[in-house]
Short mmCIF file of N, CA and C in Angstrom, two decimals:
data_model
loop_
_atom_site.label_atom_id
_atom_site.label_comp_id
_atom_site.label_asym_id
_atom_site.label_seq_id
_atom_site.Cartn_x
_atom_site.Cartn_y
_atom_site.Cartn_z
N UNK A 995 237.02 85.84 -89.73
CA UNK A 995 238.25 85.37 -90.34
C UNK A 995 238.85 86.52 -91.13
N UNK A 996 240.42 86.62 -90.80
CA UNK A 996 241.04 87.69 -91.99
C UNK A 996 241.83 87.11 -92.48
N UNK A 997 242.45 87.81 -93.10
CA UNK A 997 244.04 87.52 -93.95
C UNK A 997 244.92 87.96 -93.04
N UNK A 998 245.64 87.42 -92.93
CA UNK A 998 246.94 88.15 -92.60
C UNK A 998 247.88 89.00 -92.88
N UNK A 999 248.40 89.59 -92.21
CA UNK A 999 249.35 90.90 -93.01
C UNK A 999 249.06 92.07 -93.09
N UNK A 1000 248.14 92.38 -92.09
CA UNK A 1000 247.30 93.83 -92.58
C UNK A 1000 246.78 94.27 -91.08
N UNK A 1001 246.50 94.93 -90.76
CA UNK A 1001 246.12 96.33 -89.96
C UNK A 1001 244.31 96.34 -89.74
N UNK A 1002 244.23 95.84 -88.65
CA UNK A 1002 242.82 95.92 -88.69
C UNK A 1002 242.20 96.64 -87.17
N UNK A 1003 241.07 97.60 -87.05
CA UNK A 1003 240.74 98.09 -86.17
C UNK A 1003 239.66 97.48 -85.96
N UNK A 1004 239.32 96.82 -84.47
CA UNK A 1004 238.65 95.76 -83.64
C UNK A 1004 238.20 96.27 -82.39
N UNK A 1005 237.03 96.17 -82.00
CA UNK A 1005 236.45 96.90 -81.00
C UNK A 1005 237.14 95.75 -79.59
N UNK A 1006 237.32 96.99 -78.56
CA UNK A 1006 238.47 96.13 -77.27
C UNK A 1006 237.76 97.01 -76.00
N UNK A 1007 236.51 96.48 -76.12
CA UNK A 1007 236.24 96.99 -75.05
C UNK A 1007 236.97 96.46 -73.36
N UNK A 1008 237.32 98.12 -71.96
CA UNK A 1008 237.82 97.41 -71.48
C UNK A 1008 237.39 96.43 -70.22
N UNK A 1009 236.29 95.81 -70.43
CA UNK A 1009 235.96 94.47 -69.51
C UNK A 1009 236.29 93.42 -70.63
N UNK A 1010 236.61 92.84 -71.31
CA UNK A 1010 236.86 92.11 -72.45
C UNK A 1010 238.44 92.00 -72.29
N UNK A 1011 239.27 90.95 -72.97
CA UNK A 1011 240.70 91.16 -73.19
C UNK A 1011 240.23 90.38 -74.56
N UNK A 1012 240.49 91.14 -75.55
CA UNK A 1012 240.93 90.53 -77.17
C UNK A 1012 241.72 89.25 -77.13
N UNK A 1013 241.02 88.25 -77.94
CA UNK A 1013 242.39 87.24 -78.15
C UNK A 1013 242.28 86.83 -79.72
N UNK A 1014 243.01 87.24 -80.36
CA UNK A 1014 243.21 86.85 -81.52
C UNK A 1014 243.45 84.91 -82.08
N UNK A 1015 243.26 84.40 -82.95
CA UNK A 1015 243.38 83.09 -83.04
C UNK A 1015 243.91 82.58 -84.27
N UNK A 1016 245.65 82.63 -84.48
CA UNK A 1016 245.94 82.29 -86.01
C UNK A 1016 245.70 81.25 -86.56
N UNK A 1017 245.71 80.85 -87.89
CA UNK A 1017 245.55 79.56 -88.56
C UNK A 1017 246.91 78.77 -87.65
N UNK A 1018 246.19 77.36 -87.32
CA UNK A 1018 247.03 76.38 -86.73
C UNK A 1018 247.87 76.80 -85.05
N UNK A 1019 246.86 77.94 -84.56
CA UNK A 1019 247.01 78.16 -83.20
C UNK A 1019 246.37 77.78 -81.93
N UNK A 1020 246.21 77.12 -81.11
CA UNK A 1020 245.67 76.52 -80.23
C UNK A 1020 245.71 77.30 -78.82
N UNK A 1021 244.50 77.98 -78.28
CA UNK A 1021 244.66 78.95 -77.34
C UNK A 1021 243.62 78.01 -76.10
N UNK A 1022 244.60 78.20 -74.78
CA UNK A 1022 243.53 77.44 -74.00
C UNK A 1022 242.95 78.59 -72.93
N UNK A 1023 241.28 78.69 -73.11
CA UNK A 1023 240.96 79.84 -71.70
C UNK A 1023 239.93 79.21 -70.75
N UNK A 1024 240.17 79.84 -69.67
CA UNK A 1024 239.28 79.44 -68.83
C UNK A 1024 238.85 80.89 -68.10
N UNK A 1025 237.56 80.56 -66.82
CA UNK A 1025 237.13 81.75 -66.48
C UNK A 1025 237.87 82.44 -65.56
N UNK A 1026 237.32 83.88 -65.30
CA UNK A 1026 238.40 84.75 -64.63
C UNK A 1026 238.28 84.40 -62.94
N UNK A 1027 239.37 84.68 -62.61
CA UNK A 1027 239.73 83.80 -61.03
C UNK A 1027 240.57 84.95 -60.29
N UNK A 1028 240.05 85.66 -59.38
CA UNK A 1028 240.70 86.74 -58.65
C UNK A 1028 241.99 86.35 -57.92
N UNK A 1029 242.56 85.28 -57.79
CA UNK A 1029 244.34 85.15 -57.24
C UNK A 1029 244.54 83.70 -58.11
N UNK A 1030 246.20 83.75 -58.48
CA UNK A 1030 246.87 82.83 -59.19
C UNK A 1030 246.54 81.37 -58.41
N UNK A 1031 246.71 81.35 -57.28
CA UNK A 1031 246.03 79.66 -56.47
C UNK A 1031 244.98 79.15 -57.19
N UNK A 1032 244.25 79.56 -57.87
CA UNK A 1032 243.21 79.20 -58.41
C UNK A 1032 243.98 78.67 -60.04
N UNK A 1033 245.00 79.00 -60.27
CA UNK A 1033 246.10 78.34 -61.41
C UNK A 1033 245.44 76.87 -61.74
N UNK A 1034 244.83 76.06 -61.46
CA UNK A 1034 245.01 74.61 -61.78
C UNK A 1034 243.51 74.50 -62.00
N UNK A 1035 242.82 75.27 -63.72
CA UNK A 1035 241.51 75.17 -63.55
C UNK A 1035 240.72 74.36 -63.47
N UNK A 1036 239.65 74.69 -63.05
CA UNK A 1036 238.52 73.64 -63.00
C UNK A 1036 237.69 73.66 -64.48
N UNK A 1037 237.69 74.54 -65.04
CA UNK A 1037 237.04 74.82 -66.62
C UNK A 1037 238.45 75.22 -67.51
N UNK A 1038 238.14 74.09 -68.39
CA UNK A 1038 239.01 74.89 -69.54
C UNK A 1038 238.54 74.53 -71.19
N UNK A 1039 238.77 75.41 -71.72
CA UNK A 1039 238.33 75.42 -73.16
C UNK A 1039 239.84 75.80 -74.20
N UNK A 1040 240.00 74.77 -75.09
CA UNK A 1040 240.86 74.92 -76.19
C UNK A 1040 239.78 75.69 -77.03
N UNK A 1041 240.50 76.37 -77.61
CA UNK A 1041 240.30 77.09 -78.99
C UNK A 1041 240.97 76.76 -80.39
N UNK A 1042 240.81 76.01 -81.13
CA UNK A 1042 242.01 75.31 -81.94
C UNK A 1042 241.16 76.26 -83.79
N UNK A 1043 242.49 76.65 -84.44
CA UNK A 1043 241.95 77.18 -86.05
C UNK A 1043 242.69 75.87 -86.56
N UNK A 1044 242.46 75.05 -87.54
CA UNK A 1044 242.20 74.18 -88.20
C UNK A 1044 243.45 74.65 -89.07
N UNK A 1045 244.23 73.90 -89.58
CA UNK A 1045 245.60 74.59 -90.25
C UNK A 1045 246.77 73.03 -90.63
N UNK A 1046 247.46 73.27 -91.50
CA UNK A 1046 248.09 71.92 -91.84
C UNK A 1046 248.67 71.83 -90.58
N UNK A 1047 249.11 72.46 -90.08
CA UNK A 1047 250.00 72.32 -89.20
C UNK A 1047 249.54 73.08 -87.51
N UNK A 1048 249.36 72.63 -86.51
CA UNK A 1048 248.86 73.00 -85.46
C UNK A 1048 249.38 72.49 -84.07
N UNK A 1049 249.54 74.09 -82.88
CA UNK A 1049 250.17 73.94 -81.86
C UNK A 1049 249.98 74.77 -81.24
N UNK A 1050 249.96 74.15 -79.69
CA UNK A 1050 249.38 74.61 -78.72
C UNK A 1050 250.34 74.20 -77.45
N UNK A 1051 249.95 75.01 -76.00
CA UNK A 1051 250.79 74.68 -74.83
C UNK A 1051 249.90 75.22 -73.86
N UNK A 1052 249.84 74.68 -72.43
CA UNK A 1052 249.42 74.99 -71.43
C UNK A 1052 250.10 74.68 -70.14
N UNK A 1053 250.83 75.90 -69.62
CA UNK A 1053 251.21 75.49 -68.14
C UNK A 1053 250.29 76.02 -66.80
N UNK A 1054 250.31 74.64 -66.05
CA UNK A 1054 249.20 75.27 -65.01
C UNK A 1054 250.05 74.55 -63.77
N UNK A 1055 249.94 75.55 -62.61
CA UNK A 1055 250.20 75.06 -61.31
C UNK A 1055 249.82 75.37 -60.22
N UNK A 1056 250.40 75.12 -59.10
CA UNK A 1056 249.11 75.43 -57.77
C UNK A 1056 248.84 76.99 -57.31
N UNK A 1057 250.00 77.63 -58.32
CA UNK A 1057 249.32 79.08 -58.31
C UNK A 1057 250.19 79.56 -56.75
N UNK A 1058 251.12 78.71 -55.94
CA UNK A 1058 251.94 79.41 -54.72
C UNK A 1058 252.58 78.39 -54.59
N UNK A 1059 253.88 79.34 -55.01
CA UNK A 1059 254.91 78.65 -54.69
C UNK A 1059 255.26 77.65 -55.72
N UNK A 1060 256.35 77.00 -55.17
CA UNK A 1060 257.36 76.23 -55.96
C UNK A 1060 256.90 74.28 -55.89
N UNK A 1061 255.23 74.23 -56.36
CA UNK A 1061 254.72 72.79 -56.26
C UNK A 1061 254.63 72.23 -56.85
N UNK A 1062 253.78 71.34 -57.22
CA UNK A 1062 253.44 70.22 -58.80
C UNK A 1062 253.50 71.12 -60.02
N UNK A 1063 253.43 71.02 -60.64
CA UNK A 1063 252.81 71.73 -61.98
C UNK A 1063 252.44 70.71 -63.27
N UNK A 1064 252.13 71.19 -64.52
CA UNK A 1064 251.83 70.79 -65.54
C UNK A 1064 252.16 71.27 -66.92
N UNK A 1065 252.32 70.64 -67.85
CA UNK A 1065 252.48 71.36 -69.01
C UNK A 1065 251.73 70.34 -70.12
N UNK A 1066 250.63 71.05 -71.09
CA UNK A 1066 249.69 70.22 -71.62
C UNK A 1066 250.19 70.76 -73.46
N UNK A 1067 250.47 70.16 -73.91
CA UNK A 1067 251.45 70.30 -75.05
C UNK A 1067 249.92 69.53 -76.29
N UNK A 1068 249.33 70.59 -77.13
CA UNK A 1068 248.51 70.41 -78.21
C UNK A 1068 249.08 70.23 -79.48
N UNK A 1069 249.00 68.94 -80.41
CA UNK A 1069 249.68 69.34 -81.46
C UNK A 1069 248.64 68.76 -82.58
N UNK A 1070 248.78 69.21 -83.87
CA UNK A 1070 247.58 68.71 -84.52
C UNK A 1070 247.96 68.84 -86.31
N UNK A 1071 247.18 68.06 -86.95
CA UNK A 1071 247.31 68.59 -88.39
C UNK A 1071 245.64 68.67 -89.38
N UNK A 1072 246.05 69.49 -90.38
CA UNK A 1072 245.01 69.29 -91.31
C UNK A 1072 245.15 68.28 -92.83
N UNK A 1073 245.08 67.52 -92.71
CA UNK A 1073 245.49 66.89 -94.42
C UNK A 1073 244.20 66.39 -94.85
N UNK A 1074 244.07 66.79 -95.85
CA UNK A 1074 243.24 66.09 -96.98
C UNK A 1074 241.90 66.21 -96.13
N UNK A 1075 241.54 67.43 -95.53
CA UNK A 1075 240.41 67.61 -94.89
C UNK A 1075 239.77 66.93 -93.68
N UNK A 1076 241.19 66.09 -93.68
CA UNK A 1076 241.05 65.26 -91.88
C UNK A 1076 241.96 66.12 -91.01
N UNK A 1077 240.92 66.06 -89.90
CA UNK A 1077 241.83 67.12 -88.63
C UNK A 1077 242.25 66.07 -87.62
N UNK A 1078 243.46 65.90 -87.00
CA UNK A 1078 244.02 65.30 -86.10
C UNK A 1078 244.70 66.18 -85.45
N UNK A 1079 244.29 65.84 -84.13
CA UNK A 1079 244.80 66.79 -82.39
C UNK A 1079 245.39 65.63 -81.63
N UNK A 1080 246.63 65.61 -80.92
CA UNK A 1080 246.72 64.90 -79.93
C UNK A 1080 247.27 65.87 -78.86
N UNK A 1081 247.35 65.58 -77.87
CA UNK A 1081 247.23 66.16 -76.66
C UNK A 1081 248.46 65.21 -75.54
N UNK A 1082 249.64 66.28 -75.33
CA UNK A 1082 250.96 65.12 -74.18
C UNK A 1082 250.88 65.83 -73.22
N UNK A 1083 250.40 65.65 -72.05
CA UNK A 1083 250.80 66.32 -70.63
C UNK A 1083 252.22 65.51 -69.96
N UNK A 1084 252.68 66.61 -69.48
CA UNK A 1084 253.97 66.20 -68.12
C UNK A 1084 253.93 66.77 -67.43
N UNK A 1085 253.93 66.07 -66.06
CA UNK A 1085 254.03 66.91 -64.56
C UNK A 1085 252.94 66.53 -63.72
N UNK A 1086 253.27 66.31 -62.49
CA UNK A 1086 252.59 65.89 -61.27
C UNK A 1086 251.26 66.78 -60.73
N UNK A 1087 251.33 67.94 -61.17
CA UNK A 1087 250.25 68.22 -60.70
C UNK A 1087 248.73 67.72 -60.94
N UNK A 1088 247.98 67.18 -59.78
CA UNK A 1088 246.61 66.56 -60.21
C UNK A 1088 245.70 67.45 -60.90
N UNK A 1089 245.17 66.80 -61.65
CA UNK A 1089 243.85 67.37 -62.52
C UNK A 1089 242.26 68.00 -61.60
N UNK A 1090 241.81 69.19 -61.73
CA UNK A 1090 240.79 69.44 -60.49
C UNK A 1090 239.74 69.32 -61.48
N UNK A 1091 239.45 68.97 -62.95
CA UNK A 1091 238.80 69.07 -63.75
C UNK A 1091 238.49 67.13 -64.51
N UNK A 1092 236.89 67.03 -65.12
CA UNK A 1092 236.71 65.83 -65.64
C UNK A 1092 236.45 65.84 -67.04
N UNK A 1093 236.46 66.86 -66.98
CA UNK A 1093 235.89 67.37 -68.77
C UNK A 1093 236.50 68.98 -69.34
N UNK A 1094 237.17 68.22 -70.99
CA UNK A 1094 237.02 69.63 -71.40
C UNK A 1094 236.48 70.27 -72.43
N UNK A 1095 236.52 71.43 -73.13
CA UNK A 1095 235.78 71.81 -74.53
C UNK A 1095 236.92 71.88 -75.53
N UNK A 1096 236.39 71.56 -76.26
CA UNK A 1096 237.82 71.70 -77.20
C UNK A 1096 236.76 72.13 -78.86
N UNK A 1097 237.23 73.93 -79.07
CA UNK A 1097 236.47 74.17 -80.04
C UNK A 1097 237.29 74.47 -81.35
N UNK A 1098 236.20 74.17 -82.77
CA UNK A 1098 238.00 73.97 -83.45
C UNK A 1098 236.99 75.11 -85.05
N UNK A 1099 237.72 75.63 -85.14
CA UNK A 1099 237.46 76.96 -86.27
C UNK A 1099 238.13 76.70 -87.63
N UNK A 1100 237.42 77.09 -88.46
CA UNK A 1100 237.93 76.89 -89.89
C UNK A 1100 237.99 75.45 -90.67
N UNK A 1101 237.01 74.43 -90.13
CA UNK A 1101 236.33 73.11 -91.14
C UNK A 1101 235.30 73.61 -91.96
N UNK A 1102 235.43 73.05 -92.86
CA UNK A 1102 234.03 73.01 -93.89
C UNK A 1102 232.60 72.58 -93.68
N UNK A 1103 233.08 71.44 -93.14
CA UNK A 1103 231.98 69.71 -92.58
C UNK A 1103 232.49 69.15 -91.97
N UNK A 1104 231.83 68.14 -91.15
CA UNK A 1104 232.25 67.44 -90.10
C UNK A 1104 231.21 66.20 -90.44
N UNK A 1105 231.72 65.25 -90.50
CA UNK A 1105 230.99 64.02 -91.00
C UNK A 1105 231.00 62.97 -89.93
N UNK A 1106 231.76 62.63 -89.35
CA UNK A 1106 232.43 61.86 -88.01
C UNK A 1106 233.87 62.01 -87.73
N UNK A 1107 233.15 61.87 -85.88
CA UNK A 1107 234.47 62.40 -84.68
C UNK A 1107 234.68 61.12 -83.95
N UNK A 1108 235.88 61.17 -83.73
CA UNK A 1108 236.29 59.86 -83.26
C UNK A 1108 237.31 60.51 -82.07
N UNK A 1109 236.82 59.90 -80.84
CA UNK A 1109 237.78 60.35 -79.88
C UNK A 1109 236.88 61.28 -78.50
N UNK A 1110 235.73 61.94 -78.79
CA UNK A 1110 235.27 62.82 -78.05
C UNK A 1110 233.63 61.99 -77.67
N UNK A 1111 233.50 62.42 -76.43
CA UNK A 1111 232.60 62.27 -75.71
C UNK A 1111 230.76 62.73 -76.72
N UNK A 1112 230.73 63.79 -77.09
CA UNK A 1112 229.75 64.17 -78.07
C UNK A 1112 230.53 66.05 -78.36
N UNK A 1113 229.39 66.22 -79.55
CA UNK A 1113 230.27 67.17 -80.75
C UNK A 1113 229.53 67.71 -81.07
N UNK A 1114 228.92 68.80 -81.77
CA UNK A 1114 228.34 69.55 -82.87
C UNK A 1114 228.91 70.24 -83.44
N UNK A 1115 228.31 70.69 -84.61
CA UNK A 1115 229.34 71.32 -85.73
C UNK A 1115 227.87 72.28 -86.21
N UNK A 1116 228.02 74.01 -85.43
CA UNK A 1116 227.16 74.88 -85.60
C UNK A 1116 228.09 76.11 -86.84
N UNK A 1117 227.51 76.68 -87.32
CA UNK A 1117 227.81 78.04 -87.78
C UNK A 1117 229.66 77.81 -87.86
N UNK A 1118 230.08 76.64 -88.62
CA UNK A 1118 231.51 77.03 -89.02
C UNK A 1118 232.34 76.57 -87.70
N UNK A 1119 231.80 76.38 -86.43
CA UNK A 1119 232.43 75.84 -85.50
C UNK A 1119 232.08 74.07 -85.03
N UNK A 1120 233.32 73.75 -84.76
CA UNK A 1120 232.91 72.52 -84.25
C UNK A 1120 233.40 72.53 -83.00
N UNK A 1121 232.45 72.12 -81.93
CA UNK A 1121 232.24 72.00 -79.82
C UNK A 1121 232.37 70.43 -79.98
N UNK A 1122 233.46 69.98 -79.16
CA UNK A 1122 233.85 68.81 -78.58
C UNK A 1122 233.75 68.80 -77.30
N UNK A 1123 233.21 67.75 -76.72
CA UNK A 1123 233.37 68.09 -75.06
C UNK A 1123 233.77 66.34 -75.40
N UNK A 1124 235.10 66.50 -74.53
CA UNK A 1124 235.97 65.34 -74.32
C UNK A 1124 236.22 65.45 -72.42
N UNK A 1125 236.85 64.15 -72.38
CA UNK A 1125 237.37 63.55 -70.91
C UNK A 1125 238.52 64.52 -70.91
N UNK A 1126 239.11 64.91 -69.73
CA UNK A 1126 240.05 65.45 -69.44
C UNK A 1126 241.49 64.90 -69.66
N UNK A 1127 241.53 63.86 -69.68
CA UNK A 1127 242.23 62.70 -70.31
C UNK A 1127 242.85 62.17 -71.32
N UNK A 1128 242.13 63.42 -72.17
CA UNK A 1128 241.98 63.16 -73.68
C UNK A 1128 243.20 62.84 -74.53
N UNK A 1129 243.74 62.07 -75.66
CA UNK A 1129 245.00 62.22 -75.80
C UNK A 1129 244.74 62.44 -77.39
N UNK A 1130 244.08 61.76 -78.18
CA UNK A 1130 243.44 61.64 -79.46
C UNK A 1130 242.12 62.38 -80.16
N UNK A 1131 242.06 63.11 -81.17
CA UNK A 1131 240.98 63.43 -81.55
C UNK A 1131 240.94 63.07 -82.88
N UNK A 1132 240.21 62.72 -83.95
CA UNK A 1132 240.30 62.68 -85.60
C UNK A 1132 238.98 63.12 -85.87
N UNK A 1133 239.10 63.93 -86.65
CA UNK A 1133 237.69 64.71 -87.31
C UNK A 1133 237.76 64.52 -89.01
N UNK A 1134 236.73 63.74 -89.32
CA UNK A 1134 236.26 63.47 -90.57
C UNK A 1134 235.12 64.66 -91.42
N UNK A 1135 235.69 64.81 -92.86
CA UNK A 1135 234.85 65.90 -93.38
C UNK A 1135 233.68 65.00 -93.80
#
C-alpha cells in the first residue's frame, strides 16, 4: 500500500505486466491467451481496493469480429466499515465461465459475507469465490 502523489520505483520485470490498484478501483484479470477469440474468459478474477466509493468495468467479446459482446459494470461502497459490491452486466454474449474470484484489499476484519459461495480473509486480503451470476456482495467487519 502507498500514498498517493508521489514517485515510486517498482521492480517490472519483463515477463510480468505491472498493474497498479487505486483506492476504490476494481481491476478484472484473467490468464494469458495467445489470440483475442479467446476474449470471452473462462477464468476471471476481480481485484477490488476497498474505498467509500468503488468502480469497475469489463468488456468481453468473441474476440472476431462484429458478435455478442458484454459489458460487466462493478460498483461498490465502503461505509461505516461495511463493503457493498454489486455487479450489472449487458449484452448477449454467453458466459463460458461458472465461477468467479473476486479479491478485495484494504479491510481491517471480516466478520460475515453475505452473497458469496465461501471466503477467507488471509494477510489483509479477502478471496470470494462467487457464481458467475453474481449481482450482490455485503461484507461485514
Amino acid at each position: 500500500v502507498r500514498e498517493g502523489g508521489q514517485y515510486v520505483i517498482a521492480d517490472g520485470p519483463l515477463d510480468t505486466v505491472p498493474v497498479w490498484l487505486r483506492a476504490g478501483g476494481a481491476v478484472a484479470l484473467t490468464q494469458p491467451a495467445m489470440h483475442t477469440t479467446d476474449a470471452n474468459w473462462k477464468h476471471l478474477e476481480w481485484h477490488v481496493h476497498a474505498a467509500p466509493e468503488i468502480h469497475g468495468r469489463l468488456y468481453e467479446d468473441a474476440g472476431d469480429g462484429y458478435g455478442a459482446s458484454r459489458l460487466t459494470v462493478l460498483r461498490g461502497e465502503l461505509v461505516d466499515g461495511v463493503l457493498r459490491l454489486e455487479r450489472n452486466e449487458t449484452g448477449a454474449l454467453a458466459r463460458t465461465r461458472s465461477e468467479e474470484t473476486v479479491r478485495v484489499y484494504g479491510l481491517g476484519s471480516v466478520r460475515q459475507v453475505a452473497g458469496a459461495r465461501a471466503h477467507r480473509f488471509e494477510e489483509g486480503v479477502l478471496e470470494l469465490q462467487v457464481g458467475a451470476d453474481w449481482t450482490r456482495l455485503v461484507v461485514e467487519p
